[in-house]
Amino acid sequence: MVELSVANVNGIAVVDFQENEILDIEKSRAIALKLAEIVDRGAVSNLLIDFRFVKLITSSMIDELLQLRKKCTVSQVRLIFCNLSNDLTDVMKKLKLDKIFEIYESREQAVMAFATVKT
């Protein structure tokens, strides 16, 4: 079972992972389905995913996050990540995903970013 918590904070759907490792395809897919459900409900225009507890993810989870990004773009939902570990940040940079995803060091910075218009 995949543990995610979702809270509405000032109109932002904030997702916290309760897992510190997302290392298999089944878990990645289950997370992706839950995240897609949040977007599909159409009740949010801002989605913040907080990785503060996550230390490791697999390439299948990265693929799922890329698919989520596409879904968010189509649904006009702004997607932001925050609190990536140093290892996850390194992976994102090596894959040049830091150019694709909006990534902030802290939740506070990410929440503030939603107040600005993305260009």
PDB file of C-alpha atoms in Angstrom:
ATOM      1  CA  MET A   1       0.000   0.000   0.000  1.00  0.00           C
ATOM      2  CA  VAL A   2       1.194   3.479  -0.869  1.00  0.00           C
ATOM      3  CA  GLU A   3       1.081   6.144   1.750  1.00  0.00           C
ATOM      4  CA  LEU A   4       0.408   9.678   0.587  1.00  0.00           C
ATOM      5  CA  SER A   5      -1.176  12.482   2.480  1.00  0.00           C
ATOM      6  CA  VAL A   6      -2.951  15.246   0.628  1.00  0.00           C
ATOM      7  CA  ALA A   7      -3.957  18.536   2.178  1.00  0.00           C
ATOM      8  CA  ASN A   8      -5.451  21.694   0.741  1.00  0.00           C
ATOM      9  CA  VAL A   9      -3.330  24.641   1.849  1.00  0.00           C
ATOM     10  CA  ASN A  10      -4.645  27.979   0.598  1.00  0.00           C
ATOM     11  CA  GLY A  11      -5.868  26.483  -2.659  1.00  0.00           C
ATOM     12  CA  ILE A  12      -2.763  24.345  -3.193  1.00  0.00           C
ATOM     13  CA  ALA A  13      -3.034  20.556  -3.139  1.00  0.00           C
ATOM     14  CA  VAL A  14       0.005  19.574  -1.056  1.00  0.00           C
ATOM     15  CA  VAL A  15       1.127  15.962  -1.337  1.00  0.00           C
ATOM     16  CA  ASP A  16       3.484  14.433   1.211  1.00  0.00           C
ATOM     17  CA  PHE A  17       4.990  11.017   0.615  1.00  0.00           C
ATOM     18  CA  GLN A  18       5.145   8.812   3.661  1.00  0.00           C
ATOM     19  CA  GLU A  19       7.639   6.515   1.917  1.00  0.00           C
ATOM     20  CA  ASN A  20      11.372   7.082   2.014  1.00  0.00           C
ATOM     21  CA  GLU A  21      12.090   4.739  -0.875  1.00  0.00           C
ATOM     22  CA  ILE A  22      10.083   4.270  -4.049  1.00  0.00           C
ATOM     23  CA  LEU A  23      11.972   1.401  -5.581  1.00  0.00           C
ATOM     24  CA  ASP A  24       9.557  -0.782  -7.509  1.00  0.00           C
ATOM     25  CA  ILE A  25       7.313  -0.394 -10.516  1.00  0.00           C
ATOM     26  CA  GLU A  26       4.111  -1.383  -8.689  1.00  0.00           C
ATOM     27  CA  LYS A  27       4.625   1.253  -6.004  1.00  0.00           C
ATOM     28  CA  SER A  28       5.504   3.863  -8.644  1.00  0.00           C
ATOM     29  CA  ARG A  29       2.349   3.062 -10.592  1.00  0.00           C
ATOM     30  CA  ALA A  30       0.154   3.189  -7.479  1.00  0.00           C
ATOM     31  CA  ILE A  31       1.571   6.603  -6.566  1.00  0.00           C
ATOM     32  CA  ALA A  32       1.065   7.826 -10.127  1.00  0.00           C
ATOM     33  CA  LEU A  33      -2.583   6.736 -10.060  1.00  0.00           C
ATOM     34  CA  LYS A  34      -3.204   8.613  -6.821  1.00  0.00           C
ATOM     35  CA  LEU A  35      -1.510  11.739  -8.143  1.00  0.00           C
ATOM     36  CA  ALA A  36      -3.413  11.536 -11.448  1.00  0.00           C
ATOM     37  CA  GLU A  37      -6.653  11.224  -9.489  1.00  0.00           C
ATOM     38  CA  ILE A  38      -5.906  14.519  -7.741  1.00  0.00           C
ATOM     39  CA  VAL A  39      -5.451  16.247 -11.110  1.00  0.00           C
ATOM     40  CA  ASP A  40      -8.398  14.470 -12.747  1.00  0.00           C
ATOM     41  CA  ARG A  41     -10.823  15.660 -10.066  1.00  0.00           C
ATOM     42  CA  GLY A  42     -10.339  19.119 -11.530  1.00  0.00           C
ATOM     43  CA  ALA A  43     -10.619  20.795  -8.161  1.00  0.00           C
ATOM     44  CA  VAL A  44      -7.023  22.053  -8.052  1.00  0.00           C
ATOM     45  CA  SER A  45      -5.005  24.436 -10.163  1.00  0.00           C
ATOM     46  CA  ASN A  46      -1.846  24.098  -8.060  1.00  0.00           C
ATOM     47  CA  LEU A  47      -0.141  20.850  -7.054  1.00  0.00           C
ATOM     48  CA  LEU A  48       2.848  20.737  -4.715  1.00  0.00           C
ATOM     49  CA  ILE A  49       4.685  17.475  -4.173  1.00  0.00           C
ATOM     50  CA  ASP A  50       6.904  17.495  -1.097  1.00  0.00           C
ATOM     51  CA  PHE A  51       9.706  14.915  -1.224  1.00  0.00           C
ATOM     52  CA  ARG A  52      11.066  15.628   2.265  1.00  0.00           C
ATOM     53  CA  PHE A  53      10.824  11.993   3.395  1.00  0.00           C
ATOM     54  CA  VAL A  54      11.919  10.443   0.083  1.00  0.00           C
ATOM     55  CA  LYS A  55      15.551   9.475  -0.295  1.00  0.00           C
ATOM     56  CA  LEU A  56      15.459   7.185  -3.353  1.00  0.00           C
ATOM     57  CA  ILE A  57      13.250   6.715  -6.403  1.00  0.00           C
ATOM     58  CA  THR A  58      13.556   4.522  -9.468  1.00  0.00           C
ATOM     59  CA  SER A  59      13.503   5.426 -13.116  1.00  0.00           C
ATOM     60  CA  SER A  60       9.933   4.126 -13.267  1.00  0.00           C
ATOM     61  CA  MET A  61       8.899   6.762 -10.718  1.00  0.00           C
ATOM     62  CA  ILE A  62      10.678   9.424 -12.768  1.00  0.00           C
ATOM     63  CA  ASP A  63       8.710   8.238 -15.813  1.00  0.00           C
ATOM     64  CA  GLU A  64       5.496   8.508 -13.812  1.00  0.00           C
ATOM     65  CA  LEU A  65       6.380  12.044 -12.727  1.00  0.00           C
ATOM     66  CA  LEU A  66       6.978  13.002 -16.349  1.00  0.00           C
ATOM     67  CA  GLN A  67       3.553  11.610 -17.257  1.00  0.00           C
ATOM     68  CA  LEU A  68       2.042  13.553 -14.366  1.00  0.00           C
ATOM     69  CA  ARG A  69       3.668  16.712 -15.692  1.00  0.00           C
ATOM     70  CA  LYS A  70       2.005  16.138 -19.078  1.00  0.00           C
ATOM     71  CA  LYS A  71      -1.353  15.600 -17.398  1.00  0.00           C
ATOM     72  CA  CYS A  72      -0.904  18.760 -15.351  1.00  0.00           C
ATOM     73  CA  THR A  73      -0.029  20.759 -18.454  1.00  0.00           C
ATOM     74  CA  VAL A  74      -3.143  19.547 -20.283  1.00  0.00           C
ATOM     75  CA  SER A  75      -5.300  20.216 -17.213  1.00  0.00           C
ATOM     76  CA  GLN A  76      -3.681  23.608 -16.585  1.00  0.00           C
ATOM     77  CA  VAL A  77      -2.439  22.564 -13.156  1.00  0.00           C
ATOM     78  CA  ARG A  78       0.821  24.101 -12.001  1.00  0.00           C
ATOM     79  CA  LEU A  79       3.116  21.390 -10.637  1.00  0.00           C
ATOM     80  CA  ILE A  80       5.950  22.164  -8.223  1.00  0.00           C
ATOM     81  CA  PHE A  81       8.313  19.881  -6.303  1.00  0.00           C
ATOM     82  CA  CYS A  82      10.105  20.722  -3.073  1.00  0.00           C
ATOM     83  CA  ASN A  83      12.454  19.284  -0.469  1.00  0.00           C
ATOM     84  CA  LEU A  84      14.325  16.902  -2.753  1.00  0.00           C
ATOM     85  CA  SER A  85      17.222  15.102  -1.099  1.00  0.00           C
ATOM     86  CA  ASN A  86      20.709  15.806  -2.388  1.00  0.00           C
ATOM     87  CA  ASP A  87      20.668  12.485  -4.236  1.00  0.00           C
ATOM     88  CA  LEU A  88      17.334  13.238  -5.912  1.00  0.00           C
ATOM     89  CA  THR A  89      18.507  16.722  -6.808  1.00  0.00           C
ATOM     90  CA  ASP A  90      21.631  15.223  -8.413  1.00  0.00           C
ATOM     91  CA  VAL A  91      19.518  12.792 -10.434  1.00  0.00           C
ATOM     92  CA  MET A  92      17.221  15.569 -11.617  1.00  0.00           C
ATOM     93  CA  LYS A  93      20.220  17.658 -12.674  1.00  0.00           C
ATOM     94  CA  LYS A  94      21.976  14.784 -14.449  1.00  0.00           C
ATOM     95  CA  LEU A  95      18.815  14.004 -16.406  1.00  0.00           C
ATOM     96  CA  LYS A  96      18.207  17.734 -16.966  1.00  0.00           C
ATOM     97  CA  LEU A  97      14.815  17.356 -15.322  1.00  0.00           C
ATOM     98  CA  ASP A  98      15.536  20.436 -13.246  1.00  0.00           C
ATOM     99  CA  LYS A  99      14.867  22.306 -16.519  1.00  0.00           C
ATOM    100  CA  ILE A 100      11.472  20.598 -16.919  1.00  0.00           C
ATOM    101  CA  PHE A 101      10.148  20.590 -13.355  1.00  0.00           C
ATOM    102  CA  GLU A 102       9.831  23.549 -11.020  1.00  0.00           C
ATOM    103  CA  ILE A 103      11.864  22.554  -7.978  1.00  0.00           C
ATOM    104  CA  TYR A 104      12.288  24.514  -4.746  1.00  0.00           C
ATOM    105  CA  GLU A 105      14.425  23.798  -1.715  1.00  0.00           C
ATOM    106  CA  SER A 106      11.671  24.304   0.846  1.00  0.00           C
ATOM    107  CA  ARG A 107       7.917  24.112   1.100  1.00  0.00           C
ATOM    108  CA  GLU A 108       7.796  27.789   2.025  1.00  0.00           C
ATOM    109  CA  GLN A 109       9.625  28.761  -1.181  1.00  0.00           C
ATOM    110  CA  ALA A 110       7.362  26.516  -3.238  1.00  0.00           C
ATOM    111  CA  VAL A 111       4.184  27.952  -1.725  1.00  0.00           C
ATOM    112  CA  MET A 112       5.464  31.464  -2.383  1.00  0.00           C
ATOM    113  CA  ALA A 113       6.209  30.483  -5.994  1.00  0.00           C
ATOM    114  CA  PHE A 114       2.541  29.717  -6.581  1.00  0.00           C
ATOM    115  CA  ALA A 115       1.810  33.376  -5.848  1.00  0.00           C
ATOM    116  CA  THR A 116       3.951  34.377  -8.828  1.00  0.00           C
ATOM    117  CA  VAL A 117       2.998  33.992 -12.442  1.00  0.00           C
ATOM    118  CA  LYS A 118       5.044  31.345 -14.194  1.00  0.00           C
ATOM    119  CA  THR A 119       6.604  32.542 -17.422  1.00  0.00           C
TER     120      THR A 119
END
